[in-house]
Short mmCIF file of C-alpha atoms in Angstrom, two decimals:
data_model
loop_
_atom_site.label_atom_id
_atom_site.label_comp_id
_atom_site.label_asym_id
_atom_site.label_seq_id
_atom_site.Cartn_x
_atom_site.Cartn_y
_atom_site.Cartn_z
CA UNK A 1 8.05 -4.43 35.02
CA UNK A 2 7.37 -1.88 32.26
CA UNK A 3 3.71 -1.07 32.23
CA UNK A 4 0.90 1.38 31.70
CA UNK A 5 -1.59 1.30 34.56
CA UNK A 6 -5.08 2.73 34.32
CA UNK A 7 -7.89 2.86 36.87
CA UNK A 8 -10.66 2.06 37.29
CA UNK A 9 -10.87 -0.99 35.04
CA UNK A 10 -14.66 -1.09 35.21
CA UNK A 11 -17.04 1.74 35.98
CA UNK A 12 -20.75 2.36 35.70
CA UNK A 13 -21.78 5.96 36.19
CA UNK A 14 -24.77 8.19 35.61
CA UNK A 15 -25.17 10.93 33.04
CA UNK A 16 -23.59 14.18 34.14
CA UNK A 17 -21.52 12.87 37.03
CA UNK A 18 -17.91 13.94 36.56
CA UNK A 19 -15.36 11.17 36.51
CA UNK A 20 -11.62 10.75 36.06
CA UNK A 21 -9.76 7.77 34.66
CA UNK A 22 -6.18 7.76 35.86
CA UNK A 23 -3.21 6.61 33.81
CA UNK A 24 0.38 6.14 34.85
CA UNK A 25 3.43 4.76 33.02
CA UNK A 26 6.77 3.71 34.52
CA UNK A 27 8.88 3.78 31.34
CA UNK A 28 9.80 7.49 31.34
CA UNK A 29 7.97 7.88 28.02
CA UNK A 30 7.45 11.35 26.62
CA UNK A 31 4.41 10.57 24.48
CA UNK A 32 1.10 9.55 26.03
CA UNK A 33 -2.37 9.26 24.56
CA UNK A 34 -5.92 8.12 25.15
CA UNK A 35 -7.97 6.01 22.77
CA UNK A 36 -11.49 4.73 22.77
CA UNK A 37 -12.39 1.42 21.19
CA UNK A 38 -15.84 0.84 19.73
CA UNK A 39 -17.06 -2.17 17.72
CA UNK A 40 -16.34 -1.81 14.02
CA UNK A 41 -14.44 1.45 14.50
CA UNK A 42 -11.14 0.22 15.87
CA UNK A 43 -9.21 2.62 18.09
CA UNK A 44 -9.76 6.33 17.82
CA UNK A 45 -7.47 8.81 19.47
CA UNK A 46 -9.06 11.20 21.96
CA UNK A 47 -6.12 13.31 23.15
CA UNK A 48 -2.39 13.03 23.16
CA UNK A 49 0.54 14.64 24.92
CA UNK A 50 4.07 15.04 23.58
CA UNK A 51 5.50 16.06 26.94
CA UNK A 52 4.67 17.68 30.26
CA UNK A 53 2.20 20.56 29.88
CA UNK A 54 1.86 19.85 26.13
CA UNK A 55 -1.45 18.30 25.07
CA UNK A 56 -3.43 18.29 21.85
CA UNK A 57 -6.70 17.00 20.45
CA UNK A 58 -6.94 13.72 18.66
CA UNK A 59 -9.76 12.63 16.38
CA UNK A 60 -12.61 12.50 18.90
CA UNK A 61 -11.90 15.02 21.71
CA UNK A 62 -15.43 16.31 22.32
CA UNK A 63 -16.59 15.75 25.89
CA UNK A 64 -13.14 14.93 27.25
CA UNK A 65 -10.33 16.79 28.99
CA UNK A 66 -6.79 15.80 29.84
CA UNK A 67 -3.85 17.19 31.75
CA UNK A 68 -0.14 16.36 31.87
CA UNK A 69 1.36 17.86 34.99
CA UNK A 70 3.88 15.08 35.48
CA UNK A 71 5.64 12.99 32.89
CA UNK A 72 4.31 9.68 34.20
CA UNK A 73 0.61 10.62 34.61
CA UNK A 74 -2.03 11.46 32.02
CA UNK A 75 -5.57 11.42 33.46
CA UNK A 76 -8.68 11.49 31.28
CA UNK A 77 -11.52 13.61 32.60
CA UNK A 78 -15.17 13.38 31.60
CA UNK A 79 -16.74 16.56 32.99
CA UNK A 80 -20.33 15.61 32.17
CA UNK A 81 -20.49 12.06 30.83
CA UNK A 82 -23.19 11.09 28.37
CA UNK A 83 -24.36 7.66 27.19
CA UNK A 84 -22.49 8.02 23.88
CA UNK A 85 -19.27 7.96 25.88
CA UNK A 86 -19.93 4.38 26.90
CA UNK A 87 -16.88 2.64 25.54
CA UNK A 88 -13.63 0.84 26.24
CA UNK A 89 -10.83 3.30 26.91
CA UNK A 90 -7.11 2.72 26.57
CA UNK A 91 -4.24 4.80 27.83
CA UNK A 92 -1.01 4.38 25.90
CA UNK A 93 2.56 5.63 25.89
CA UNK A 94 5.61 5.56 23.64
CA UNK A 95 9.18 6.68 23.88
CA UNK A 96 9.10 9.90 21.89
CA UNK A 97 8.56 11.72 18.65
CA UNK A 98 9.41 8.99 16.20
CA UNK A 99 6.67 7.34 14.25
CA UNK A 100 8.35 3.94 14.37
CA UNK A 101 8.13 3.72 18.15
CA UNK A 102 6.12 0.93 19.70
CA UNK A 103 3.01 2.00 21.56
CA UNK A 104 2.45 0.42 24.96
CA UNK A 105 -1.15 0.08 26.12
CA UNK A 106 -2.83 -0.20 29.45
CA UNK A 107 -5.32 -3.00 30.04
CA UNK A 108 -8.32 -0.82 29.33
CA UNK A 109 -11.15 0.78 31.28
CA UNK A 110 -14.72 -0.26 30.57
CA UNK A 111 -16.97 2.73 31.08
CA UNK A 112 -20.76 2.57 31.02
CA UNK A 113 -22.80 5.77 31.27
CA UNK A 114 -26.48 5.29 32.07
CA UNK B 1 -3.84 11.54 4.98
CA UNK B 2 -3.14 8.12 6.33
CA UNK B 3 -5.70 5.34 6.44
CA UNK B 4 -5.84 1.63 7.09
CA UNK B 5 -8.27 -0.95 5.77
CA UNK B 6 -8.49 -4.42 7.22
CA UNK B 7 -10.38 -6.81 4.98
CA UNK B 8 -12.73 -8.96 7.00
CA UNK B 9 -13.93 -8.15 10.48
CA UNK B 10 -13.95 -11.86 11.32
CA UNK B 11 -11.74 -14.67 10.09
CA UNK B 12 -12.17 -18.31 11.07
CA UNK B 13 -9.53 -21.00 10.54
CA UNK B 14 -9.00 -24.55 11.74
CA UNK B 15 -6.19 -25.36 14.10
CA UNK B 16 -3.08 -26.08 12.05
CA UNK B 17 -4.29 -24.12 9.03
CA UNK B 18 -2.69 -21.04 7.51
CA UNK B 19 -3.63 -17.71 9.03
CA UNK B 20 -3.89 -14.75 6.65
CA UNK B 21 -5.13 -11.37 7.86
CA UNK B 22 -5.23 -8.65 5.24
CA UNK B 23 -4.25 -5.03 5.66
CA UNK B 24 -4.01 -2.25 3.10
CA UNK B 25 -2.83 1.23 3.91
CA UNK B 26 -2.73 4.68 2.43
CA UNK B 27 0.11 7.06 3.14
CA UNK B 28 1.62 9.94 1.19
CA UNK B 29 5.12 9.25 2.51
CA UNK B 30 7.00 6.06 3.40
CA UNK B 31 4.97 4.50 6.17
CA UNK B 32 5.72 2.74 9.39
CA UNK B 33 3.45 -0.30 9.70
CA UNK B 34 2.42 -2.28 12.73
CA UNK B 35 0.36 -5.25 13.77
CA UNK B 36 -0.98 -5.30 17.31
CA UNK B 37 -2.84 -8.16 18.99
CA UNK B 38 -5.51 -7.87 21.67
CA UNK B 39 -6.30 -10.93 23.75
CA UNK B 40 -9.60 -10.99 25.66
CA UNK B 41 -9.76 -8.46 28.50
CA UNK B 42 -6.30 -7.14 27.76
CA UNK B 43 -4.74 -4.14 26.13
CA UNK B 44 -3.08 -4.22 22.74
CA UNK B 45 0.46 -5.48 22.44
CA UNK B 46 2.89 -5.24 19.55
CA UNK B 47 3.11 -8.30 17.33
CA UNK B 48 5.55 -6.89 14.77
CA UNK B 49 6.44 -3.71 12.94
CA UNK B 50 8.06 -2.48 9.75
CA UNK B 51 10.09 0.71 9.84
CA UNK B 52 12.87 0.42 7.27
CA UNK B 53 15.03 -2.31 5.72
CA UNK B 54 13.89 -5.86 5.09
CA UNK B 55 10.32 -5.97 3.89
CA UNK B 56 9.58 -9.36 5.47
CA UNK B 57 9.19 -8.81 9.17
CA UNK B 58 9.03 -11.56 11.76
CA UNK B 59 7.19 -11.11 15.01
CA UNK B 60 6.28 -12.99 18.13
CA UNK B 61 4.42 -16.30 18.25
CA UNK B 62 5.42 -17.29 14.71
CA UNK B 63 3.68 -14.44 12.92
CA UNK B 64 5.21 -12.54 10.04
CA UNK B 65 4.17 -9.80 7.64
CA UNK B 66 5.49 -8.52 4.34
CA UNK B 67 5.52 -4.87 3.31
CA UNK B 68 4.58 -4.60 -0.36
CA UNK B 69 4.85 -1.02 -1.49
CA UNK B 70 3.44 -1.67 -4.97
CA UNK B 71 0.32 -3.20 -3.46
CA UNK B 72 0.20 -0.86 -0.42
CA UNK B 73 -0.28 -3.95 1.70
CA UNK B 74 1.03 -5.38 4.95
CA UNK B 75 -0.71 -8.74 5.34
CA UNK B 76 -0.14 -10.83 8.46
CA UNK B 77 0.48 -14.56 8.16
CA UNK B 78 1.21 -17.59 10.29
CA UNK B 79 1.78 -21.01 8.73
CA UNK B 80 -0.09 -23.02 11.35
CA UNK B 81 -2.81 -21.63 13.62
CA UNK B 82 -2.94 -22.53 17.28
CA UNK B 83 -5.92 -22.21 19.59
CA UNK B 84 -4.03 -19.57 21.57
CA UNK B 85 -3.95 -17.31 18.48
CA UNK B 86 -7.65 -16.53 18.89
CA UNK B 87 -7.71 -12.77 19.46
CA UNK B 88 -8.38 -9.48 17.73
CA UNK B 89 -5.68 -8.14 15.44
CA UNK B 90 -5.17 -4.51 14.51
CA UNK B 91 -3.12 -3.16 11.65
CA UNK B 92 -1.78 0.36 12.11
CA UNK B 93 0.11 2.95 10.10
CA UNK B 94 2.05 6.04 11.05
CA UNK B 95 4.43 8.43 9.35
CA UNK B 96 6.35 11.56 10.15
CA UNK B 97 3.55 13.91 9.23
CA UNK B 98 0.51 15.07 11.15
CA UNK B 99 1.84 14.99 14.70
CA UNK B 100 3.32 11.49 14.57
CA UNK B 101 -0.12 10.01 14.79
CA UNK B 102 -0.77 6.29 14.52
CA UNK B 103 -3.95 5.29 12.70
CA UNK B 104 -5.51 1.94 13.54
CA UNK B 105 -7.66 -0.27 11.37
CA UNK B 106 -11.05 -1.48 12.57
CA UNK B 107 -9.62 -4.82 13.63
CA UNK B 108 -10.03 -8.45 12.58
CA UNK B 109 -11.20 -11.03 15.05
CA UNK B 110 -9.54 -14.40 14.51
CA UNK B 111 -11.39 -17.56 15.51
CA UNK B 112 -9.52 -20.87 15.65
CA UNK B 113 -11.56 -24.07 15.43
CA UNK B 114 -10.37 -27.30 17.00
#
């Protein structure tokens, strides 16, 4: 089954404690990205990657890091989480560099920073 | 720069009534337009999209949308609402500029009354 898998789905952590949210896709997609969803703001892109070893900032990259060492994996790293990073996070992938491509989303990761 | 405006953060309809969710976009070049649906505790999934060709696009679950260039709109409709349609709906726009980015609207939550 074609899917984007992210873990953990739910996490409560404390301010400053580094955490990683993993993301993996099994569709051989070139393009992967991370979004955060906040009430009234829709989805905002954090980082994206057009291919292995190629990453770039989205609209809200501050406080986040990513890496793309393998085509299927695109982890999101919060080096020193803060309460304003409490949000619902989505990993997503699409086939390639064509704006008409469908984006496939993971089921989301609820992150609470206290 | 691209932008998307969804009119109404919440829409409530009775079961069997017409569903109309409004979306207006801004794009300097011909856009690609999408509607995604998010059911509770799930990721977003594609409902329908317009890339080129016929301006009336049919999607899953009986939904359709019409691309109106003169009105810069892409409203989503369904003739008869079903309880299972209760979800959050996101309109999105992308084009071939700016890193193939997809911009999402803030979302419209649809409530269906029995």
